[in-house]
PDB file of C-alpha atoms and ligand atoms in Angstrom:
ATOM      1  CA  MET Z  89       9.987  19.234 -11.238  1.00 95.00           C
ATOM      2  CA  GLU Z  90       8.289  16.912 -14.191  1.00 97.00           C
ATOM      3  CA  LEU Z  91       5.910  14.249 -13.903  1.00 98.00           C
ATOM      4  CA  LYS Z  92       5.647  11.640 -16.791  1.00 98.00           C
ATOM      5  CA  ILE Z  93       2.873   9.516 -17.249  1.00 98.00           C
ATOM      6  CA  CYS Z  94       2.349   6.458 -19.070  1.00 98.00           C
ATOM      7  CA  HIS Z  95      -1.337   5.979 -20.712  1.00 98.00           C
ATOM      8  CA  LEU Z  96      -1.453   2.089 -20.881  1.00 98.00           C
ATOM      9  CA  TYR Z  97      -3.417   0.828 -24.022  1.00 98.00           C
ATOM     10  CA  PRO Z  98      -5.070   4.420 -24.753  1.00 97.00           C
ATOM     11  CA  ASP Z  99      -6.572   3.004 -28.213  1.00 95.00           C
ATOM     12  CA  ILE Z 100      -7.941   0.240 -26.350  1.00 95.00           C
ATOM     13  CA  LEU Z 101      -9.011   1.071 -22.752  1.00 95.00           C
ATOM     14  CA  ASN Z 102     -10.667   4.012 -23.502  1.00 89.00           C
ATOM     15  CA  LEU Z 103     -14.483   4.684 -22.228  1.00 88.00           C
ATOM     16  CA  TYR Z 104     -16.373   7.228 -21.233  1.00 87.00           C
ATOM     17  CA  GLY Z 105     -14.149   9.924 -21.820  1.00 88.00           C
ATOM     18  CA  ASP Z 106     -12.106   8.082 -19.551  1.00 93.00           C
ATOM     19  CA  ARG Z 107      -8.622   9.770 -20.855  1.00 94.00           C
ATOM     20  CA  GLY Z 108     -10.263  13.022 -19.372  1.00 95.00           C
ATOM     21  CA  ASN Z 109      -8.724  11.975 -16.427  1.00 97.00           C
ATOM     22  CA  ILE Z 110      -5.217  12.090 -17.787  1.00 97.00           C
ATOM     23  CA  LEU Z 111      -6.312  15.848 -19.465  1.00 97.00           C
ATOM     24  CA  CYS Z 112      -6.977  16.771 -15.700  1.00 97.00           C
ATOM     25  CA  MET Z 113      -4.230  15.789 -13.929  1.00 98.00           C
ATOM     26  CA  GLU Z 114      -1.936  17.234 -17.084  1.00 98.00           C
ATOM     27  CA  GLN Z 115      -3.489  20.494 -16.394  1.00 98.00           C
ATOM     28  CA  ARG Z 116      -3.165  20.676 -12.794  1.00 98.00           C
ATOM     29  CA  LEU Z 117       0.012  19.871 -12.393  1.00 98.00           C
ATOM     30  CA  ARG Z 118       0.653  22.805 -15.316  1.00 98.00           C
ATOM     31  CA  TRP Z 119      -1.352  25.244 -13.059  1.00 97.00           C
ATOM     32  CA  ARG Z 120       1.374  24.330 -10.689  1.00 97.00           C
ATOM     33  CA  GLY Z 121       4.334  25.084 -12.513  1.00 96.00           C
ATOM     34  CA  VAL Z 122       5.028  21.100 -12.738  1.00 97.00           C
ATOM     35  CA  ASP Z 123       5.918  19.907 -16.345  1.00 98.00           C
ATOM     36  CA  VAL Z 124       4.420  17.180 -17.097  1.00 98.00           C
ATOM     37  CA  VAL Z 125       4.778  14.376 -20.600  1.00 98.00           C
ATOM     38  CA  THR Z 126       2.357  11.723 -21.044  1.00 98.00           C
ATOM     39  CA  GLU Z 127       3.019   8.905 -23.492  1.00 98.00           C
ATOM     40  CA  GLY Z 128       0.999   5.992 -24.817  1.00 98.00           C
ATOM     41  CA  VAL Z 129       2.500   2.734 -24.492  1.00 98.00           C
ATOM     42  CA  SER Z 130      -0.571  -0.050 -27.043  1.00 98.00           C
ATOM     43  CA  ILE Z 131      -0.267  -3.326 -28.580  1.00 97.00           C
ATOM     44  CA  GLY Z 132       3.264  -4.379 -29.684  1.00 97.00           C
ATOM     45  CA  GLU Z 133       5.068  -1.391 -27.903  1.00 98.00           C
ATOM     46  CA  MET Z 134       7.541  -2.286 -25.031  1.00 97.00           C
ATOM     47  CA  LEU Z 135       6.915  -1.173 -21.866  1.00 98.00           C
ATOM     48  CA  ASP Z 136       9.616   0.636 -19.708  1.00 98.00           C
ATOM     49  CA  ALA Z 137       7.481   1.375 -16.569  1.00 97.00           C
ATOM     50  CA  SER Z 138      10.715   2.698 -15.047  1.00 96.00           C
ATOM     51  CA  GLN Z 139      10.527   5.155 -16.739  1.00 97.00           C
ATOM     52  CA  TYR Z 140       7.481   6.381 -15.741  1.00 98.00           C
ATOM     53  CA  ASP Z 141       6.190   8.251 -12.458  1.00 98.00           C
ATOM     54  CA  LEU Z 142       2.344   7.853 -13.336  1.00 98.00           C
ATOM     55  CA  ILE Z 143       0.655   4.709 -15.256  1.00 98.00           C
ATOM     56  CA  PHE Z 144      -2.898   5.495 -16.083  1.00 98.00           C
ATOM     57  CA  VAL Z 145      -5.214   2.338 -17.465  1.00 98.00           C
ATOM     58  CA  GLY Z 146      -8.724   3.257 -18.451  1.00 97.00           C
ATOM     59  CA  GLY Z 147     -11.794   0.983 -19.209  1.00 95.00           C
ATOM     60  CA  GLY Z 148     -12.631  -1.393 -21.506  1.00 92.00           C
ATOM     61  CA  GLN Z 149     -15.088  -3.449 -22.357  1.00 91.00           C
ATOM     62  CA  ASP Z 150     -15.288  -7.721 -22.025  1.00 89.00           C
ATOM     63  CA  PHE Z 151     -13.827  -7.921 -25.824  1.00 89.00           C
ATOM     64  CA  GLU Z 152     -11.111  -5.328 -25.788  1.00 91.00           C
ATOM     65  CA  GLN Z 153      -9.915  -7.131 -22.363  1.00 91.00           C
ATOM     66  CA  GLU Z 154      -9.245 -10.208 -24.194  1.00 90.00           C
ATOM     67  CA  VAL Z 155      -7.511  -8.355 -27.466  1.00 93.00           C
ATOM     68  CA  LEU Z 156      -4.588  -7.149 -25.366  1.00 95.00           C
ATOM     69  CA  LEU Z 157      -4.454 -10.475 -23.633  1.00 95.00           C
ATOM     70  CA  GLU Z 158      -1.402 -11.474 -25.219  1.00 95.00           C
ATOM     71  CA  ASP Z 159       0.126  -8.605 -25.638  1.00 97.00           C
ATOM     72  CA  LEU Z 160      -0.214  -8.079 -21.535  1.00 97.00           C
ATOM     73  CA  ASN Z 161       1.307 -11.155 -20.722  1.00 94.00           C
ATOM     74  CA  GLY Z 162       4.588 -11.095 -23.489  1.00 95.00           C
ATOM     75  CA  GLY Z 163       5.917  -8.732 -20.745  1.00 94.00           C
ATOM     76  CA  LYS Z 164       4.026  -6.042 -19.763  1.00 98.00           C
ATOM     77  CA  THR Z 165       2.432  -8.212 -16.595  1.00 98.00           C
ATOM     78  CA  ALA Z 166       6.369  -8.681 -15.595  1.00 98.00           C
ATOM     79  CA  GLU Z 167       6.814  -4.999 -15.865  1.00 98.00           C
ATOM     80  CA  LEU Z 168       3.403  -3.747 -14.198  1.00 98.00           C
ATOM     81  CA  LYS Z 169       4.349  -5.831 -11.230  1.00 98.00           C
ATOM     82  CA  ALA Z 170       7.851  -5.051 -10.497  1.00 98.00           C
ATOM     83  CA  ALA Z 171       6.951  -1.054 -10.926  1.00 98.00           C
ATOM     84  CA  ILE Z 172       3.911  -1.256  -8.385  1.00 98.00           C
ATOM     85  CA  GLU Z 173       6.401  -3.523  -5.750  1.00 98.00           C
ATOM     86  CA  ASP Z 174       8.828  -0.139  -6.327  1.00 98.00           C
ATOM     87  CA  GLY Z 175       5.839   2.120  -5.548  1.00 98.00           C
ATOM     88  CA  ILE Z 176       4.512   3.664  -9.083  1.00 98.00           C
ATOM     89  CA  ALA Z 177       1.124   5.724  -8.666  1.00 98.00           C
ATOM     90  CA  VAL Z 178      -1.068   4.352 -10.716  1.00 98.00           C
ATOM     91  CA  LEU Z 179      -4.909   4.892 -11.242  1.00 98.00           C
ATOM     92  CA  ALA Z 180      -6.808   1.956 -12.888  1.00 98.00           C
ATOM     93  CA  ILE Z 181     -10.307   2.609 -13.616  1.00 98.00           C
ATOM     94  CA  CYS Z 182     -12.984  -0.620 -14.332  1.00 97.00           C
ATOM     95  CA  GLY Z 183     -11.838  -2.582 -16.995  1.00 97.00           C
ATOM     96  CA  GLY Z 184      -7.791  -1.364 -16.030  1.00 97.00           C
ATOM     97  CA  TYR Z 185      -8.732  -2.438 -12.614  1.00 98.00           C
ATOM     98  CA  GLN Z 186      -9.877  -5.380 -13.379  1.00 98.00           C
ATOM     99  CA  MET Z 187      -6.792  -6.216 -15.401  1.00 98.00           C
ATOM    100  CA  LEU Z 188      -4.308  -5.388 -12.365  1.00 98.00           C
ATOM    101  CA  GLY Z 189      -6.084  -8.658 -10.629  1.00 98.00           C
ATOM    102  CA  HIS Z 190      -5.579 -11.926 -11.199  1.00 98.00           C
ATOM    103  CA  TYR Z 191      -7.849 -13.123 -13.822  1.00 97.00           C
ATOM    104  CA  TYR Z 192     -11.524 -11.722 -14.926  1.00 97.00           C
ATOM    105  CA  GLU Z 193     -14.173 -14.736 -15.616  1.00 96.00           C
ATOM    106  CA  THR Z 194     -16.742 -13.285 -18.152  1.00 92.00           C
ATOM    107  CA  TRP Z 195     -20.581 -14.390 -17.721  1.00 92.00           C
ATOM    108  CA  TYR Z 196     -19.663 -16.731 -20.590  1.00 90.00           C
ATOM    109  CA  GLY Z 197     -16.789 -18.661 -19.305  1.00 90.00           C
ATOM    110  CA  GLN Z 198     -14.251 -17.065 -20.842  1.00 89.00           C
ATOM    111  CA  LYS Z 199     -10.984 -17.214 -18.218  1.00 93.00           C
ATOM    112  CA  CYS Z 200      -8.930 -13.801 -19.056  1.00 94.00           C
ATOM    113  CA  ALA Z 201      -5.840 -14.494 -16.823  1.00 95.00           C
ATOM    114  CA  PHE Z 202      -4.389 -11.003 -15.917  1.00 97.00           C
ATOM    115  CA  THR Z 203      -1.281  -9.396 -14.044  1.00 97.00           C
ATOM    116  CA  GLY Z 204      -2.179 -10.495 -10.627  1.00 98.00           C
ATOM    117  CA  ALA Z 205      -0.493  -7.301  -9.855  1.00 98.00           C
ATOM    118  CA  VAL Z 206      -3.000  -6.715  -7.497  1.00 98.00           C
ATOM    119  CA  ASP Z 207      -4.515  -9.188  -4.943  1.00 98.00           C
ATOM    120  CA  LEU Z 208      -7.824  -9.148  -6.703  1.00 98.00           C
ATOM    121  CA  TYR Z 209     -10.256 -11.277  -9.002  1.00 98.00           C
ATOM    122  CA  THR Z 210     -13.270 -10.564 -10.855  1.00 98.00           C
ATOM    123  CA  VAL Z 211     -16.157 -12.333 -11.893  1.00 98.00           C
ATOM    124  CA  GLY Z 212     -19.004 -11.232 -14.400  1.00 97.00           C
ATOM    125  CA  SER Z 213     -22.373 -11.587 -13.656  1.00 97.00           C
ATOM    126  CA  LYS Z 214     -25.820 -11.411 -15.654  1.00 94.00           C
ATOM    127  CA  GLN Z 215     -26.299  -8.024 -13.907  1.00 92.00           C
ATOM    128  CA  ARG Z 216     -24.856  -4.722 -15.175  1.00 95.00           C
ATOM    129  CA  MET Z 217     -24.150  -2.515 -12.429  1.00 97.00           C
ATOM    130  CA  ILE Z 218     -24.594   1.159 -13.885  1.00 97.00           C
ATOM    131  CA  GLY Z 219     -25.378   4.636 -13.115  1.00 96.00           C
ATOM    132  CA  ASN Z 220     -24.233   7.356 -11.306  1.00 96.00           C
ATOM    133  CA  TYR Z 221     -22.532   6.393  -7.439  1.00 97.00           C
ATOM    134  CA  MET Z 222     -20.902   7.882  -4.987  1.00 97.00           C
ATOM    135  CA  PHE Z 223     -18.548   6.170  -2.315  1.00 98.00           C
ATOM    136  CA  SER Z 224     -17.389   7.655   1.251  1.00 98.00           C
ATOM    137  CA  CYS Z 225     -12.792   7.594   0.942  1.00 97.00           C
ATOM    138  CA  ASP Z 226     -11.219   7.604   4.775  1.00 91.00           C
ATOM    139  CA  GLU Z 227      -8.148   8.009   3.428  1.00 95.00           C
ATOM    140  CA  LEU Z 228      -8.923  11.672   1.756  1.00 97.00           C
ATOM    141  CA  ASP Z 229     -11.742  12.275   4.465  1.00 96.00           C
ATOM    142  CA  THR Z 230     -14.425  13.137   1.636  1.00 97.00           C
ATOM    143  CA  THR Z 231     -17.056  11.486  -0.577  1.00 97.00           C
ATOM    144  CA  ILE Z 232     -16.059  10.563  -3.779  1.00 98.00           C
ATOM    145  CA  VAL Z 233     -18.653  11.159  -7.007  1.00 97.00           C
ATOM    146  CA  GLY Z 234     -18.518   9.003 -10.516  1.00 96.00           C
ATOM    147  CA  PHE Z 235     -19.748   7.124 -13.030  1.00 96.00           C
ATOM    148  CA  GLU Z 236     -20.364   3.050 -13.207  1.00 97.00           C
ATOM    149  CA  ASN Z 237     -20.790   0.499 -15.599  1.00 97.00           C
ATOM    150  CA  HIS Z 238     -19.678  -2.681 -15.433  1.00 97.00           C
ATOM    151  CA  SER Z 239     -20.871  -6.628 -15.186  1.00 96.00           C
ATOM    152  CA  GLY Z 240     -17.670  -7.685 -13.127  1.00 97.00           C
ATOM    153  CA  LYS Z 241     -17.801  -8.327  -9.551  1.00 98.00           C
ATOM    154  CA  THR Z 242     -14.728  -7.598  -8.244  1.00 98.00           C
ATOM    155  CA  TYR Z 243     -13.254  -9.563  -4.541  1.00 98.00           C
ATOM    156  CA  LEU Z 244     -10.161  -8.198  -3.289  1.00 98.00           C
ATOM    157  CA  GLY Z 245      -7.438 -10.279  -1.196  1.00 98.00           C
ATOM    158  CA  SER Z 246      -6.339  -9.920   2.084  1.00 93.00           C
ATOM    159  CA  GLY Z 247      -3.686  -7.416   1.381  1.00 93.00           C
ATOM    160  CA  VAL Z 248      -5.507  -5.012  -0.380  1.00 98.00           C
ATOM    161  CA  LYS Z 249      -8.219  -2.418   1.534  1.00 98.00           C
ATOM    162  CA  PRO Z 250     -11.062  -1.008  -0.781  1.00 98.00           C
ATOM    163  CA  MET Z 251     -10.433   2.910  -1.768  1.00 98.00           C
ATOM    164  CA  GLY Z 252     -14.020   3.526  -0.118  1.00 98.00           C
ATOM    165  CA  LYS Z 253     -17.240   2.176   1.314  1.00 98.00           C
ATOM    166  CA  VAL Z 254     -20.465   2.661  -1.249  1.00 98.00           C
ATOM    167  CA  LEU Z 255     -22.834   5.493  -0.393  1.00 98.00           C
ATOM    168  CA  SER Z 256     -25.056   4.980  -3.539  1.00 98.00           C
ATOM    169  CA  GLY Z 257     -24.677   2.239  -6.325  1.00 98.00           C
ATOM    170  CA  TYR Z 258     -22.844  -0.472  -6.676  1.00 98.00           C
ATOM    171  CA  GLY Z 259     -19.231  -0.345  -6.346  1.00 98.00           C
ATOM    172  CA  ASN Z 260     -16.981  -3.394  -6.281  1.00 98.00           C
ATOM    173  CA  ASN Z 261     -19.723  -6.462  -6.387  1.00 98.00           C
ATOM    174  CA  GLY Z 262     -22.695  -4.724  -4.980  1.00 98.00           C
ATOM    175  CA  GLU Z 263     -22.574  -7.318  -2.101  1.00 98.00           C
ATOM    176  CA  ASP Z 264     -20.027  -6.181   0.457  1.00 98.00           C
ATOM    177  CA  GLY Z 265     -20.591  -2.344   0.136  1.00 98.00           C
ATOM    178  CA  PHE Z 266     -16.726  -1.932  -0.833  1.00 98.00           C
ATOM    179  CA  GLU Z 267     -15.697   0.471  -3.957  1.00 98.00           C
ATOM    180  CA  GLY Z 268     -12.291   0.369  -5.365  1.00 98.00           C
ATOM    181  CA  ALA Z 269      -8.726  -0.858  -4.143  1.00 98.00           C
ATOM    182  CA  ARG Z 270      -5.723   0.781  -2.730  1.00 98.00           C
ATOM    183  CA  TYR Z 271      -2.443  -1.396  -2.740  1.00 98.00           C
ATOM    184  CA  ASN Z 272       1.304   0.408  -2.482  1.00 98.00           C
ATOM    185  CA  ASN Z 273       0.591   3.147  -4.712  1.00 98.00           C
ATOM    186  CA  VAL Z 274      -2.311   2.321  -6.999  1.00 98.00           C
ATOM    187  CA  PHE Z 275      -5.589   3.802  -6.885  1.00 98.00           C
ATOM    188  CA  ALA Z 276      -8.093   1.172  -8.249  1.00 98.00           C
ATOM    189  CA  THR Z 277     -11.969   2.235  -8.692  1.00 98.00           C
ATOM    190  CA  TYR Z 278     -14.778   1.724 -11.016  1.00 98.00           C
ATOM    191  CA  SER Z 279     -15.477   5.075 -11.696  1.00 97.00           C
ATOM    192  CA  HIS Z 280     -15.096   6.229 -15.281  1.00 92.00           C
ATOM    193  CA  GLY Z 281     -15.187   9.511 -17.138  1.00 77.00           C
ATOM    194  CA  CYS Z 282     -14.595  12.269 -15.387  1.00 82.00           C
ATOM    195  CA  LEU Z 283     -13.467  11.068 -12.139  1.00 96.00           C
ATOM    196  CA  LEU Z 284     -10.838  13.288 -11.542  1.00 97.00           C
ATOM    197  CA  PRO Z 285     -12.627  16.595 -12.784  1.00 96.00           C
ATOM    198  CA  LYS Z 286     -15.269  15.958 -10.415  1.00 95.00           C
ATOM    199  CA  ASN Z 287     -13.114  14.908  -7.281  1.00 97.00           C
ATOM    200  CA  PRO Z 288      -9.984  17.243  -7.381  1.00 97.00           C
ATOM    201  CA  LYS Z 289      -8.970  16.294  -3.540  1.00 97.00           C
ATOM    202  CA  LEU Z 290      -7.900  12.512  -5.237  1.00 98.00           C
ATOM    203  CA  CYS Z 291      -6.424  14.195  -7.951  1.00 98.00           C
ATOM    204  CA  ASP Z 292      -4.066  16.055  -6.294  1.00 98.00           C
ATOM    205  CA  HIS Z 293      -3.903  13.234  -3.483  1.00 97.00           C
ATOM    206  CA  ILE Z 294      -2.493  10.826  -6.742  1.00 98.00           C
ATOM    207  CA  LEU Z 295      -0.406  13.792  -8.106  1.00 98.00           C
ATOM    208  CA  GLN Z 296       1.411  13.886  -4.628  1.00 97.00           C
ATOM    209  CA  THR Z 297       2.068  10.460  -4.205  1.00 97.00           C
ATOM    210  CA  ALA Z 298       3.991  10.372  -7.440  1.00 98.00           C
ATOM    211  CA  LEU Z 299       5.808  13.823  -6.927  1.00 98.00           C
ATOM    212  CA  THR Z 300       6.672  12.639  -3.427  1.00 97.00           C
ATOM    213  CA  ARG Z 301       7.842   9.281  -4.826  1.00 98.00           C
ATOM    214  CA  LYS Z 302      10.601  10.853  -7.556  1.00 98.00           C
ATOM    215  CA  TYR Z 303      11.180  14.211  -5.182  1.00 97.00           C
ATOM    216  CA  GLY Z 304      10.841  13.305  -1.497  1.00 96.00           C
ATOM    217  CA  ALA Z 305       8.329  15.302   0.609  1.00 89.00           C
ATOM    218  CA  CYS Z 306       6.466  18.092  -1.359  1.00 85.00           C
ATOM    219  CA  GLU Z 307       3.060  20.033  -1.222  1.00 86.00           C
ATOM    220  CA  LEU Z 308       1.148  21.219  -3.878  1.00 93.00           C
ATOM    221  CA  GLN Z 309      -0.719  24.657  -3.492  1.00 93.00           C
ATOM    222  CA  PRO Z 310      -3.842  24.556  -2.953  1.00 94.00           C
ATOM    223  CA  MET Z 311      -6.072  26.178  -5.934  1.00 96.00           C
ATOM    224  CA  ASP Z 312      -8.956  27.976  -6.720  1.00 97.00           C
ATOM    225  CA  ASP Z 313     -11.424  24.482  -7.006  1.00 97.00           C
ATOM    226  CA  ALA Z 314     -14.826  26.538  -6.229  1.00 97.00           C
ATOM    227  CA  LEU Z 315     -16.532  24.884  -9.764  1.00 96.00           C
ATOM    228  CA  GLU Z 316     -15.115  21.437  -9.587  1.00 96.00           C
ATOM    229  CA  ILE Z 317     -16.534  21.175  -5.867  1.00 96.00           C
ATOM    230  CA  ALA Z 318     -19.388  22.805  -7.382  1.00 97.00           C
ATOM    231  CA  ALA Z 319     -20.007  19.985  -9.373  1.00 95.00           C
ATOM    232  CA  HIS Z 320     -18.805  17.801  -6.839  1.00 97.00           C
ATOM    233  CA  ASP Z 321     -21.458  18.402  -4.297  1.00 97.00           C
ATOM    234  CA  TYR Z 322     -24.065  18.658  -7.073  1.00 97.00           C
ATOM    235  CA  MET Z 323     -23.781  14.908  -7.800  1.00 96.00           C
ATOM    236  CA  CYS Z 324     -23.599  14.343  -3.711  1.00 96.00           C
ATOM    237  CA  ALA Z 325     -26.890  16.311  -3.308  1.00 97.00           C
ATOM    238  CA  ARG Z 326     -28.656  14.166  -6.410  1.00 96.00           C
ATOM    239  CA  LEU Z 327     -27.462  10.697  -5.545  1.00 96.00           C
ATOM    240  CA  SER Z 328     -28.593  11.435  -1.596  1.00 94.00           C
ATOM    241  CA  GLN Z 329     -31.938  12.092  -2.842  1.00 89.00           C
ATOM    242  CA  LYS Z 330     -32.378   8.819  -4.193  1.00 72.00           C
TER     243      LYS Z 330
HETATM  244  N1  LIG V 695     -16.012  -5.500 -19.349  1.00 54.15           N
HETATM  245  C1  LIG V 695     -15.912  -5.377 -17.693  1.00 54.15           C
HETATM  246  C2  LIG V 695     -17.207  -5.548 -17.067  1.00 54.15           C
HETATM  247  O1  LIG V 695     -18.129  -5.474 -17.506  1.00 54.15           O
HETATM  248  C3  LIG V 695     -15.286  -3.654 -17.667  1.00 54.15           C
HETATM  249  C4  LIG V 695     -16.641  -2.964 -18.265  1.00 54.15           C
HETATM  250  C5  LIG V 695     -15.749  -1.312 -18.073  1.00 54.15           C
HETATM  251  O2  LIG V 695     -14.257  -1.152 -17.946  1.00 54.15           O
HETATM  252  N2  LIG V 695     -16.951  -0.567 -18.067  1.00 54.15           N
HETATM  253  O3  LIG V 695     -17.312  -5.393 -15.983  1.00 54.15           O
END
């Protein structure tokens, strides 16, 4: 088996070690004997989404999001929309999450027209929502720990489910108690950096989703995740004391 990952805008959207999520996916696949190839696609490079099994988009500040707008709307938007409707697995973080929605209107009034691949939109606020946080994820019957840093407040449309409910921190907008978005095989979250290393259950679920789409039902072998679970539980305990 082989999984082909596209890292979209790797040189522009990559905050707080977001790329570590790709390393984590690659390693957990290799440990199970699954081959993996990752290719970066950035500004000026054509995206042929049908070549890939999984697309990863990291976070970026308002400036970076504005820089890529012209390129995004020059062909990548149509590719992303079609691939998401076709069930490609996507993991999108923060600025990348916002990019899947209809638009992001910054606090300074700049309106970035995004892909609209997922029915959601984001509005900038004066407040920065920053810190370690955690949320429950019913789909996986687990708690997810992460780190958020955004001023954008994201609101989901009717066909889009949240990834979970905030237990500590802000999540999508600090108002409705929701965090992240789930639509088809899209997993979108505000959680940066070591999201997947600290949440191995989520990592395997995303990989399983991509593999099942390509090869039909298949199970990833369980692994000894004692260290990862210890890191996860430590953060859960710390955040529960807040
Ligand atoms: N620019 C966006 C915001 O502040 C996204 C930031 C990020 O990716 N960390 O809301």
